[in-house]
Coordinates of C-alpha atoms in Angstrom, one line a residue:
Chain B
M1 CA 24.1 33.7 5.8
N2 CA 24.1 31.9 9.2
T3 CA 22.3 28.9 8.7
A4 CA 23.1 27.6 12.5
K5 CA 19.9 29.8 13.6
Q6 CA 17.3 29.1 11.1
P7 CA 15.3 26.5 11.3
L8 CA 15.7 23.5 8.8
L9 CA 11.7 23.8 8.5
E10 CA 9.4 25.6 9.2
L11 CA 5.3 24.8 8.8
V12 CA 2.8 27.8 8.1
G13 CA -0.7 27.2 8.2
I14 CA -0.7 24.0 6.3
T15 CA -4.2 23.0 5.7
K16 CA -4.9 19.2 3.9
R17 CA -8.3 18.7 3.0
F18 CA -9.6 15.1 1.9
K19 CA -12.8 16.0 0.0
Q20 CA -15.1 16.8 3.2
L21 CA -12.7 16.4 6.0
T22 CA -10.0 18.3 6.6
A23 CA -6.8 16.2 8.1
V24 CA -4.3 19.1 9.0
N25 CA -6.2 22.5 9.7
G26 CA -3.6 25.0 9.2
V27 CA -0.8 23.8 11.2
N28 CA 2.4 25.6 12.9
L29 CA 5.7 24.3 13.2
V30 CA 9.5 24.8 13.1
V31 CA 11.9 22.5 13.3
N32 CA 15.6 23.5 14.2
P33 CA 18.4 21.7 13.2
G34 CA 19.5 18.7 15.6
E35 CA 15.7 18.9 16.8
K36 CA 13.5 15.7 17.8
L37 CA 10.0 16.2 17.6
V38 CA 7.3 13.5 18.0
I39 CA 3.5 14.1 17.3
I40 CA 1.6 11.6 19.3
G41 CA -2.1 11.7 18.9
P42 CA -5.2 9.6 18.3
S43 CA -5.2 7.7 14.7
G44 CA -6.9 9.9 12.4
S45 CA -5.7 12.8 14.1
G46 CA -3.9 14.0 11.0
K47 CA -0.6 13.4 12.2
S48 CA 0.8 10.8 9.2
T49 CA -0.9 13.3 6.9
L50 CA 0.9 16.4 8.1
L51 CA 4.2 14.0 7.7
R52 CA 4.0 12.9 4.9
A53 CA 3.0 17.2 3.6
V54 CA 6.6 17.6 4.4
N55 CA 7.4 15.3 1.9
F56 CA 5.3 16.3 -0.5
L57 CA 3.8 12.5 -0.5
E58 CA 0.6 14.6 0.1
Q59 CA -0.4 17.7 -1.7
I60 CA -1.5 20.3 0.8
D61 CA -4.5 22.5 -0.4
D62 CA -3.5 26.0 2.4
G63 CA 0.3 26.9 3.9
I64 CA 3.8 27.5 3.6
I65 CA 6.6 25.0 3.8
R66 CA 10.2 26.3 4.3
F67 CA 13.2 24.5 4.4
E68 CA 16.4 25.9 4.9
G69 CA 14.9 29.1 5.1
R70 CA 13.4 28.7 1.9
E71 CA 9.9 28.5 0.4
V72 CA 9.4 25.5 -1.3
G73 CA 7.3 23.0 -3.2
Y74 CA 4.7 25.2 -4.0
L75 CA 3.7 27.7 -6.5
R76 CA 0.4 29.6 -5.7
K77 CA -1.3 30.7 -9.3
H78 CA -5.1 32.4 -8.8
G79 CA -4.9 31.5 -5.3
K80 CA -4.6 27.9 -5.5
L81 CA -1.5 26.0 -4.6
H82 CA 0.3 24.0 -7.2
L83 CA 3.4 21.2 -6.4
D84 CA 5.8 22.4 -8.2
R85 CA 7.9 21.0 -11.2
Q86 CA 9.3 17.5 -10.6
Q87 CA 12.6 17.9 -10.5
V88 CA 12.2 20.4 -7.7
I89 CA 10.4 18.4 -5.6
C90 CA 12.8 15.5 -6.4
G91 CA 15.4 17.1 -5.0
L92 CA 13.6 18.1 -2.1
R93 CA 12.9 14.9 -1.5
A94 CA 16.4 13.9 -1.9
E95 CA 17.0 15.9 1.1
I96 CA 14.5 14.5 3.6
G97 CA 14.6 10.9 5.0
M98 CA 11.6 8.9 5.4
V99 CA 10.6 6.1 7.0
F100 CA 6.9 4.2 6.6
Q101 CA 4.6 1.8 8.6
H102 CA 5.3 -0.9 6.7
F103 CA 9.0 -0.8 5.0
H104 CA 8.5 -0.7 2.0
L105 CA 11.8 -2.4 1.1
F106 CA 12.1 -3.1 -2.9
P107 CA 11.3 -6.6 -2.7
H108 CA 12.9 -7.4 -6.3
M109 CA 16.4 -6.1 -4.9
T110 CA 19.6 -7.5 -2.3
V111 CA 19.3 -5.6 0.6
L112 CA 22.6 -3.1 -0.3
A113 CA 21.5 -2.7 -3.8
N114 CA 17.8 -1.4 -1.9
V115 CA 20.0 0.9 0.3
M116 CA 22.5 1.9 -2.9
E117 CA 19.8 2.7 -5.2
G118 CA 19.5 6.0 -3.7
P119 CA 22.8 7.0 -4.2
L120 CA 22.7 5.2 -7.6
T121 CA 19.6 6.4 -9.4
V122 CA 18.9 9.7 -7.4
Q123 CA 22.5 11.3 -7.1
K124 CA 23.9 9.6 -10.0
K125 CA 26.6 7.7 -7.9
G126 CA 29.1 5.6 -9.5
Q127 CA 28.3 1.7 -8.0
R128 CA 31.6 1.6 -6.1
A129 CA 30.3 5.4 -4.0
A130 CA 26.9 3.9 -3.3
Q131 CA 28.2 0.6 -2.7
E132 CA 30.5 2.1 -0.4
I133 CA 28.0 4.8 1.4
A134 CA 25.2 2.0 1.3
L135 CA 27.9 -0.9 3.8
E136 CA 28.4 2.1 5.9
M137 CA 24.5 2.4 6.5
L138 CA 24.0 -1.2 7.2
G139 CA 27.0 -1.4 9.5
K140 CA 25.7 1.9 11.5
V141 CA 22.1 -0.3 11.3
G142 CA 23.8 -3.5 12.2
L143 CA 22.7 -5.6 8.8
L144 CA 25.8 -6.0 6.8
D145 CA 25.8 -9.8 7.3
K146 CA 22.7 -9.3 5.2
K147 CA 23.7 -7.7 2.2
E148 CA 22.9 -9.9 -0.1
V149 CA 19.8 -11.5 0.6
Y150 CA 16.1 -10.8 -0.3
P151 CA 13.5 -8.7 2.1
A152 CA 11.7 -11.6 1.9
T153 CA 14.1 -13.3 4.0
L154 CA 14.4 -10.3 6.6
S155 CA 12.1 -10.6 10.4
G156 CA 10.4 -7.2 10.4
G157 CA 12.7 -5.3 12.6
Q158 CA 15.2 -6.2 10.1
K159 CA 13.3 -4.9 7.3
Q160 CA 12.4 -1.9 9.4
R161 CA 15.9 -1.5 9.9
V162 CA 17.6 -1.8 6.1
A163 CA 14.3 1.0 5.4
I164 CA 16.2 3.1 7.6
A165 CA 19.6 2.6 6.4
R166 CA 18.3 3.1 2.8
A167 CA 17.3 6.6 3.8
L168 CA 20.2 7.3 5.3
A169 CA 22.6 6.3 2.4
M170 CA 20.9 9.7 0.6
K171 CA 22.4 11.8 3.8
P172 CA 19.3 13.5 4.5
K173 CA 19.2 16.7 6.8
L174 CA 15.9 15.6 7.8
M175 CA 14.9 12.1 8.8
L176 CA 10.7 11.6 9.1
F177 CA 9.6 8.3 10.8
D178 CA 5.6 7.3 9.9
E179 CA 5.1 4.4 12.9
P180 CA 8.6 3.4 12.4
T181 CA 7.2 0.4 15.3
S182 CA 3.7 0.3 14.8
A183 CA 4.2 -2.5 12.4
L184 CA 6.2 -4.5 13.9
D185 CA 5.9 -7.4 17.2
P186 CA 6.5 -6.1 20.1
E187 CA 9.8 -8.3 20.2
L188 CA 11.3 -6.8 17.5
V189 CA 10.7 -3.0 18.7
G190 CA 13.8 -2.6 20.5
E191 CA 15.7 -3.0 17.8
V192 CA 14.3 -0.7 15.5
F193 CA 14.4 2.1 18.5
D194 CA 17.5 1.7 19.1
T195 CA 18.6 2.3 15.9
I196 CA 16.6 5.7 15.9
H197 CA 17.9 6.3 18.7
A198 CA 21.5 6.1 18.4
L199 CA 21.2 8.5 15.4
A200 CA 19.4 10.8 18.0
D201 CA 22.4 11.0 19.4
E202 CA 24.5 11.2 16.2
G203 CA 22.8 14.6 16.1
M204 CA 20.3 13.7 13.2
T205 CA 17.1 16.2 13.4
M206 CA 14.1 14.2 12.8
V207 CA 10.0 14.2 13.7
I208 CA 8.6 11.4 15.0
V209 CA 5.2 10.2 14.5
T210 CA 4.8 7.1 16.6
H211 CA 1.9 5.6 18.8
H212 CA 5.3 4.7 21.2
M213 CA 6.2 6.8 24.3
G214 CA 9.3 5.3 24.5
F215 CA 9.9 7.9 21.5
A216 CA 8.2 10.5 23.3
R217 CA 9.8 9.7 26.9
E218 CA 13.4 8.8 25.9
L219 CA 14.3 11.0 22.7
A220 CA 12.4 14.1 22.4
D221 CA 13.0 17.3 22.4
R222 CA 9.6 18.5 22.4
V223 CA 6.8 16.5 22.0
I224 CA 3.0 17.5 20.1
F225 CA 0.3 16.2 20.5
M226 CA -2.6 16.2 17.4
E227 CA -6.6 16.4 17.7
A228 CA -8.4 16.8 15.1
G229 CA -6.0 18.3 12.6
S230 CA -4.7 20.8 15.3
F231 CA -2.3 20.9 17.4
V232 CA -3.1 20.4 20.7
V233 CA -0.6 20.5 23.2
E234 CA 3.5 21.3 21.9
E235 CA 5.8 20.7 24.9
T236 CA 9.2 19.5 27.0
P237 CA 8.6 15.3 27.5
A238 CA 9.0 16.5 31.4
D239 CA 6.2 18.6 30.9
F240 CA 4.0 16.6 28.7
F241 CA 3.8 13.4 30.4
S242 CA 3.5 15.4 34.5
D243 CA 0.2 14.9 35.7
Q244 CA 0.1 18.6 36.4
L245 CA -0.6 19.2 32.7
G246 CA -3.8 20.5 32.3
N247 CA -5.2 18.5 29.4
E248 CA -7.7 16.2 29.8
R249 CA -8.4 14.8 26.2
I250 CA -3.9 13.9 26.9
R251 CA -4.5 12.1 29.6
A252 CA -7.8 10.2 29.1
F253 CA -5.4 9.2 26.0
L254 CA -2.1 8.2 27.5
N255 CA -3.9 6.2 30.4
R256 CA -5.7 4.2 27.4
L257 CA -1.9 3.3 26.2
I258 CA -0.7 2.8 29.1
Chain S
M1 CA -47.4 -43.4 -17.1
R2 CA -46.8 -46.6 -15.6
I3 CA -49.1 -48.4 -17.4
S4 CA -48.2 -47.3 -21.1
L5 CA -44.4 -47.9 -20.3
S6 CA -45.2 -51.6 -19.3
G7 CA -47.3 -51.7 -22.4
I8 CA -44.5 -50.1 -24.1
G9 CA -41.6 -53.2 -22.6
R10 CA -44.1 -55.7 -24.1
V11 CA -43.9 -55.0 -26.9
V12 CA -40.4 -54.3 -27.2
S13 CA -40.0 -58.3 -25.7
T14 CA -42.2 -59.4 -27.6
L15 CA -40.7 -58.1 -30.6
L16 CA -37.6 -59.1 -29.8
F17 CA -38.8 -62.7 -29.6
L18 CA -40.2 -63.0 -32.5
W19 CA -36.5 -61.7 -33.8
V20 CA -34.6 -64.3 -32.9
L21 CA -36.6 -66.9 -33.3
T22 CA -36.9 -66.0 -37.3
G23 CA -32.9 -65.8 -36.7
F24 CA -32.7 -69.0 -35.5
A25 CA -35.1 -69.9 -38.4
A26 CA -32.7 -68.4 -40.8
A27 CA -29.6 -69.9 -39.2
G28 CA -31.8 -73.7 -39.3
Q29 CA -32.3 -72.8 -42.9
T30 CA -29.8 -74.0 -45.8
V31 CA -28.2 -70.4 -47.1
D32 CA -27.8 -70.5 -51.6
L33 CA -24.7 -70.9 -51.2
D34 CA -23.9 -70.5 -54.8
S35 CA -26.8 -67.8 -55.5
L36 CA -24.7 -65.9 -52.9
F37 CA -21.7 -66.3 -54.6
R38 CA -23.0 -65.5 -58.3
Q39 CA -24.7 -62.0 -56.3
A40 CA -21.4 -61.3 -55.0
G41 CA -19.6 -61.7 -58.4
D42 CA -22.0 -59.3 -60.1
L43 CA -21.8 -56.5 -57.3
Q44 CA -18.1 -56.8 -57.7
S45 CA -18.1 -56.8 -61.3
E46 CA -20.5 -53.6 -60.8
G47 CA -18.0 -51.7 -59.0
N48 CA -20.0 -52.3 -55.5
L49 CA -17.4 -53.2 -53.3
Q50 CA -18.8 -52.9 -50.0
G51 CA -22.3 -54.8 -51.4
A52 CA -20.5 -57.8 -52.8
V53 CA -18.7 -57.8 -48.9
E54 CA -22.4 -57.8 -47.3
T55 CA -22.8 -60.6 -49.3
L56 CA -20.5 -62.8 -48.7
V57 CA -20.5 -62.3 -44.6
K58 CA -23.2 -63.6 -45.4
V59 CA -21.8 -67.0 -46.2
P60 CA -22.0 -68.5 -42.6
P61 CA -18.8 -70.6 -40.8
P62 CA -19.1 -74.5 -41.9
A63 CA -21.6 -76.7 -39.3
P64 CA -19.0 -79.2 -37.8
G65 CA -18.9 -82.2 -40.4
Q66 CA -19.6 -79.9 -43.3
D67 CA -17.4 -78.4 -45.7
G68 CA -15.7 -75.7 -45.5
E69 CA -14.8 -74.6 -48.7
P70 CA -17.4 -72.3 -49.0
F71 CA -16.6 -70.4 -45.7
V72 CA -12.7 -70.0 -46.7
R73 CA -13.4 -69.1 -50.2
S74 CA -16.1 -66.2 -49.3
R75 CA -13.5 -64.8 -46.4
M76 CA -10.4 -64.6 -48.5
Q77 CA -12.9 -63.2 -51.6
M78 CA -13.6 -60.8 -48.7
A79 CA -10.2 -60.1 -47.5
R80 CA -9.4 -59.4 -50.6
I81 CA -12.0 -56.8 -51.3
Q82 CA -10.8 -54.8 -48.4
F83 CA -7.6 -55.0 -49.0
S84 CA -8.3 -53.0 -52.7
L85 CA -10.2 -50.7 -50.2
K86 CA -7.7 -50.7 -48.4
E87 CA -8.8 -51.2 -45.0
L88 CA -5.9 -53.5 -44.0
D89 CA -7.6 -53.7 -40.6
K90 CA -10.8 -55.3 -41.7
A91 CA -8.6 -57.7 -44.2
Q92 CA -6.8 -59.2 -41.9
A93 CA -9.6 -60.0 -39.6
T94 CA -11.0 -61.5 -42.0
C95 CA -8.1 -63.6 -42.6
R96 CA -8.3 -65.1 -39.5
Q97 CA -11.8 -65.9 -39.2
V98 CA -10.4 -68.4 -41.4
L99 CA -7.5 -68.8 -39.7
A100 CA -9.5 -69.7 -36.7
L101 CA -11.2 -72.6 -38.2
Y102 CA -8.4 -73.8 -40.1
P103 CA -5.0 -72.5 -38.5
D104 CA -2.7 -74.7 -41.4
N105 CA -4.5 -72.6 -44.5
S106 CA -2.0 -71.8 -46.6
E107 CA -3.8 -69.1 -48.2
A108 CA -5.3 -67.4 -45.3
K109 CA -1.3 -67.2 -44.2
N110 CA 0.3 -65.5 -47.2
F111 CA -2.4 -63.0 -47.8
L112 CA -1.8 -61.7 -43.6
A113 CA 1.4 -61.8 -44.1
S114 CA 1.4 -59.5 -47.7
I115 CA -1.1 -57.5 -45.5
E116 CA 2.1 -56.7 -42.9
Q117 CA 4.0 -55.9 -46.3
E118 CA 1.7 -53.2 -47.2
R119 CA 1.4 -52.0 -43.8
K120 CA 4.5 -51.2 -43.5
S121 CA 5.3 -49.7 -47.3
R122 CA 1.9 -47.3 -46.1
L123 CA 4.6 -46.6 -43.3
G124 CA 7.2 -45.8 -45.5
A125 CA 4.9 -43.7 -47.9
F126 CA 4.5 -41.6 -44.9
I127 CA 7.9 -41.2 -44.3
D128 CA 8.4 -40.4 -48.1
D129 CA 5.3 -37.9 -47.5
C130 CA 6.9 -36.5 -44.7
L131 CA 10.5 -35.9 -46.3
R132 CA 8.6 -34.8 -49.6
F133 CA 6.1 -31.7 -47.6
L134 CA 8.3 -31.3 -44.6
P135 CA 11.3 -29.3 -46.6
V136 CA 8.3 -26.6 -48.0
L137 CA 6.5 -26.5 -43.8
L138 CA 10.0 -26.0 -42.6
K139 CA 10.3 -23.2 -44.5
G140 CA 6.6 -22.2 -44.6
A141 CA 7.8 -22.6 -40.3
L142 CA 10.0 -21.0 -40.7
M143 CA 8.2 -17.8 -41.4
T144 CA 5.9 -18.3 -39.0
L145 CA 8.7 -17.6 -36.0
L146 CA 10.2 -14.4 -38.2
L147 CA 6.2 -13.3 -37.4
V148 CA 6.3 -14.5 -34.2
L149 CA 9.5 -12.5 -32.9
C150 CA 8.8 -9.5 -34.7
T151 CA 6.0 -9.4 -32.9
M152 CA 7.0 -10.4 -29.0
L153 CA 9.4 -7.6 -29.8
I154 CA 6.9 -5.2 -31.2
S155 CA 3.3 -5.8 -28.7
P156 CA 5.4 -5.7 -25.1
L157 CA 6.7 -2.1 -26.0
G158 CA 3.7 -0.5 -27.4
G159 CA 1.7 -2.7 -24.5
L160 CA 4.1 -1.4 -21.8
F161 CA 3.4 2.6 -24.0
I162 CA -0.4 1.8 -24.0
A163 CA -0.4 0.9 -20.0
L164 CA 1.8 3.6 -19.1
G165 CA -0.5 5.9 -21.3
R166 CA -3.8 4.8 -19.5
I167 CA -2.3 5.5 -16.0
S168 CA -0.8 8.7 -16.7
H169 CA -2.7 12.1 -15.6
F170 CA -2.4 13.2 -19.4
R171 CA -5.8 13.0 -20.6
P172 CA -5.3 13.5 -24.2
L173 CA -2.6 10.5 -23.9
T174 CA -5.2 8.8 -22.4
A175 CA -8.2 8.6 -24.3
F176 CA -6.1 7.8 -26.8
C177 CA -4.6 4.8 -25.1
W178 CA -7.8 3.9 -24.4
L179 CA -9.2 3.9 -28.1
V180 CA -6.5 2.2 -29.2
I181 CA -7.3 -1.4 -26.8
W182 CA -11.0 -0.2 -28.1
L183 CA -10.9 -0.6 -31.8
F184 CA -7.7 -3.5 -31.7
R185 CA -9.4 -5.3 -29.0
G186 CA -13.0 -4.7 -29.8
T187 CA -13.0 -6.5 -33.7
P188 CA -11.5 -9.2 -34.7
L189 CA -7.3 -9.4 -36.2
L190 CA -9.0 -11.4 -39.4
L191 CA -11.0 -8.1 -40.0
Q192 CA -7.6 -5.8 -39.0
L193 CA -5.0 -7.4 -40.8
F194 CA -7.9 -7.7 -44.3
F195 CA -7.9 -3.8 -43.8
I196 CA -4.5 -2.4 -43.3
Y197 CA -3.2 -5.2 -47.0
Y198 CA -6.4 -4.7 -48.9
G199 CA -8.2 -1.9 -47.1
L200 CA -5.2 1.0 -46.7
P201 CA -4.1 0.8 -50.2
A202 CA -7.4 2.3 -51.5
L203 CA -6.5 5.2 -49.4
G204 CA -3.2 5.0 -51.3
I205 CA -1.1 2.9 -48.3
T206 CA 0.2 0.2 -49.6
F207 CA 2.1 -2.6 -47.6
R208 CA 4.6 -5.6 -48.6
P209 CA 2.4 -8.5 -46.6
F210 CA 5.1 -9.1 -44.3
T211 CA 5.1 -5.4 -43.5
A212 CA 1.5 -5.8 -43.2
A213 CA 1.0 -9.1 -40.8
V214 CA 3.4 -7.5 -38.3
I215 CA 1.4 -4.3 -38.6
G216 CA -1.9 -5.9 -37.7
L217 CA -0.3 -8.7 -35.2
G218 CA 1.9 -6.5 -33.4
L219 CA -1.4 -3.6 -32.4
N220 CA -3.5 -6.0 -32.1
Y221 CA -1.2 -7.9 -29.3
S222 CA 0.2 -4.6 -28.1
A223 CA -3.7 -3.6 -27.0
Y224 CA -3.9 -6.5 -25.5
L225 CA -0.8 -6.9 -23.0
G226 CA -1.2 -2.9 -22.6
E227 CA -4.2 -4.3 -20.9
I228 CA -2.4 -7.0 -19.2
I229 CA 0.6 -4.4 -18.1
R230 CA -1.0 -1.8 -16.6
G231 CA -2.9 -5.1 -14.6
A232 CA 0.3 -5.6 -13.3
I233 CA 1.8 -2.3 -12.4
Q234 CA -1.3 -1.3 -10.6
S235 CA -0.7 -4.7 -8.7
V236 CA 2.2 -3.3 -7.3
D237 CA 1.6 -2.3 -3.5
H238 CA 1.3 1.6 -3.5
G239 CA 3.8 2.4 -0.9
Q240 CA 6.5 0.9 -3.6
M241 CA 5.7 4.4 -5.8
E242 CA 5.5 6.2 -2.5
A243 CA 9.0 4.9 -0.9
A244 CA 10.6 5.4 -4.7
K245 CA 9.3 8.7 -5.4
A246 CA 10.2 9.6 -0.8
L247 CA 14.7 8.3 -1.8
G248 CA 14.0 11.3 -4.6
M249 CA 13.5 9.8 -7.5
T250 CA 11.5 10.6 -10.9
Y251 CA 8.2 8.9 -11.5
R252 CA 10.4 7.6 -14.9
Q253 CA 12.7 6.3 -12.4
A254 CA 10.6 5.0 -9.8
M255 CA 8.5 3.2 -12.8
R256 CA 11.6 1.9 -14.3
R257 CA 14.2 1.1 -11.3
I258 CA 11.4 0.1 -9.1
I259 CA 7.9 -0.8 -10.7
I260 CA 8.2 -2.4 -13.9
P261 CA 10.9 -5.0 -12.6
Q262 CA 8.8 -6.1 -10.4
T263 CA 5.7 -7.3 -12.5
Y264 CA 7.9 -9.1 -14.3
K265 CA 7.0 -12.3 -12.2
R266 CA 3.5 -11.2 -12.4
L267 CA 3.4 -10.6 -16.3
M268 CA 4.7 -14.0 -17.3
P269 CA 1.8 -16.1 -17.3
P270 CA -0.9 -13.6 -18.9
I271 CA 2.0 -13.1 -21.4
G272 CA 2.9 -16.6 -22.0
N273 CA -0.9 -17.8 -22.7
E274 CA -0.7 -14.2 -25.3
F275 CA 2.4 -15.3 -27.0
I276 CA 0.9 -19.4 -27.3
A277 CA -1.8 -17.5 -28.8
L278 CA -0.3 -15.6 -31.1
I279 CA 1.6 -18.4 -32.6
K280 CA -1.5 -19.5 -33.7
D281 CA -3.0 -16.3 -34.9
T282 CA 0.1 -15.4 -37.0
A283 CA -2.1 -18.5 -39.3
L284 CA -5.1 -16.0 -40.1
V285 CA -1.7 -13.8 -42.2
S286 CA -2.4 -17.0 -44.1
T287 CA -5.3 -14.5 -45.9
I288 CA -3.2 -10.9 -46.7
A289 CA -0.6 -13.6 -49.3
M290 CA 1.9 -14.2 -46.1
V291 CA 3.8 -17.9 -47.0
E292 CA 3.9 -19.3 -43.5
L293 CA 3.4 -22.5 -41.7
M294 CA -0.6 -22.6 -42.2
R295 CA -0.8 -22.0 -46.0
S296 CA 2.0 -24.3 -46.8
A297 CA 0.3 -26.9 -45.0
D298 CA -2.4 -25.5 -47.1
Q299 CA -1.1 -25.3 -50.4
M300 CA 0.3 -29.2 -49.7
F301 CA -3.1 -30.5 -48.8
N302 CA -4.6 -29.3 -52.0
T303 CA -2.0 -30.1 -54.5
Y304 CA -2.3 -33.6 -53.1
F305 CA -4.8 -34.0 -50.9
N306 CA -2.8 -35.5 -48.0
I307 CA -3.9 -34.7 -44.7
T308 CA 0.0 -36.2 -43.9
A309 CA 0.8 -32.4 -44.4
L310 CA -2.0 -30.8 -42.2
I311 CA -0.5 -33.1 -39.5
L312 CA 2.7 -32.2 -39.8
A313 CA 1.9 -28.4 -39.5
A314 CA -0.5 -29.8 -36.6
I315 CA 3.1 -30.9 -34.9
I316 CA 5.4 -28.0 -35.8
Y317 CA 2.9 -25.5 -33.9
L318 CA 2.7 -28.1 -31.4
V319 CA 6.7 -27.7 -30.8
F320 CA 6.1 -24.0 -31.3
T321 CA 3.9 -24.0 -28.6
T322 CA 5.6 -26.4 -26.1
V323 CA 9.0 -24.9 -26.2
F324 CA 8.0 -20.9 -26.2
T325 CA 5.6 -22.7 -22.9
F326 CA 8.7 -23.9 -21.8
I327 CA 10.8 -20.7 -22.2
F328 CA 8.4 -18.8 -20.1
E329 CA 7.9 -21.1 -17.6
K330 CA 11.9 -20.6 -16.4
I331 CA 11.4 -17.0 -17.1
E332 CA 8.6 -16.9 -14.5
Y333 CA 10.6 -18.8 -12.4
R334 CA 13.5 -16.4 -13.1
A335 CA 11.6 -13.2 -12.4
G336 CA 10.3 -14.5 -9.2
I337 CA 14.1 -15.9 -7.6
Y338 CA 13.4 -12.7 -4.8
E339 CA 10.3 -14.4 -3.5
H340 CA 11.9 -17.2 -2.7
R341 CA 12.7 -17.9 0.7

């Protein structure tokens, strides 16, 4: 099978409801290997929910998730979707890295132990092998000198870079970023942005939910504008930011940001 | 209101005035000393020592120029009676009354010295008591310690099980754990111990006292710790579980590696509290034929009618609770070391 032509991730008709509210409403999306997608949109538009659904942190009510061509994660019983066995879900998550707005580093572990945790516990690698990977990833995000400290001593930007290293240590095929710079002080955004940029340059496939237009402008292959649970527009950055684009709501949203 | 109050005031002040007057009158009267001494002697021979002292104290100090002999005699007799009543402080004070007037009175001096002697031998008696009781009490204390350690080992595990059961999504388990907590937190530990030791044999289940005690204490404390541990687990930021899951961890792995280790620090103060309570609650098992510290102290007290046994037991309990408090503080500090910046 030739996997090169096959999309890495394919979402078909993803729907997620919270009681009355439909947070994600029949979204379709194809992510090809090496692609960088940026999803923007007003808060409450379902961007984060969609991203979390890809990682099964949100259980969808309807739709199909295909990863590397296989339909994954859910079993259909009596027309309702049921999450697959834990083992299957964990196996899928292990191939998808996720970075959160609030970092969620493990506070009781040193920076090194944080990054080692995935290879060690999930992939059952030995201490030495896990440490080797962790050091490599910490080097990548430029925090080798912080390996022995606890997260409490780090700045927000450093924490987020450790979180990126922690996700990378699993050698994921896809990286999901859920507003990676939204919780940072403005002067710390740059270092995290640069780290993600460098990762993009390495060819990592990534989906980024953000309010930071720099991501959309500088590293997106496609920009998706989401509103009220649906994709309004899916464009290249050049088209997206050009005034030719005839969408009032996007222009209003962008104007509010600038 | 004001009128009646001032009326009362007037009556009281009048009465006071009269009382003072009669007091002076009494002082002015010459007391019949011989009859006082006779009365005191009679009371003393009747065995009414307190009454004798009350009579003797009426002998007034000599007025200037008067013979002090009756006063000295009365006070020395008083001191002897007080001494025989083991009221050493009062006897000493009485001797000092004499010495205050007659600093060279050798009788009072000698008696004071012998009171001091008695005091020292009392300390000796206390030490003797201690030496007599301590071996028995320490043996009891060892049993108490054993009970405490067993419960300390069992209850956190039981508590963890109950806590995880309570937060699991498997309904029957949740219900079962809720029931355990409801039952063991809702009834007296004493009743639970009685039920296990005296009640269960009726159903054909018999335990040795130690087993019954450990089961009772273990279940009771598991129920309490269960709620404490559940609270601590649920107080860990939800993002921690998500981050662990996002890495690909199973629920078990996430709990074991990420969530539970973060509860240690916040668990220590309430668990320390519970364990201090546990040390004292072990006294309850003395009711189910367990010879531990409380029971030993009780036995010594009832055999010798000597409160030294109880005092010593209290001291041993205090030593236990103090040492454990200290240990828990140390553990809490270590458990939270990662939070220090």
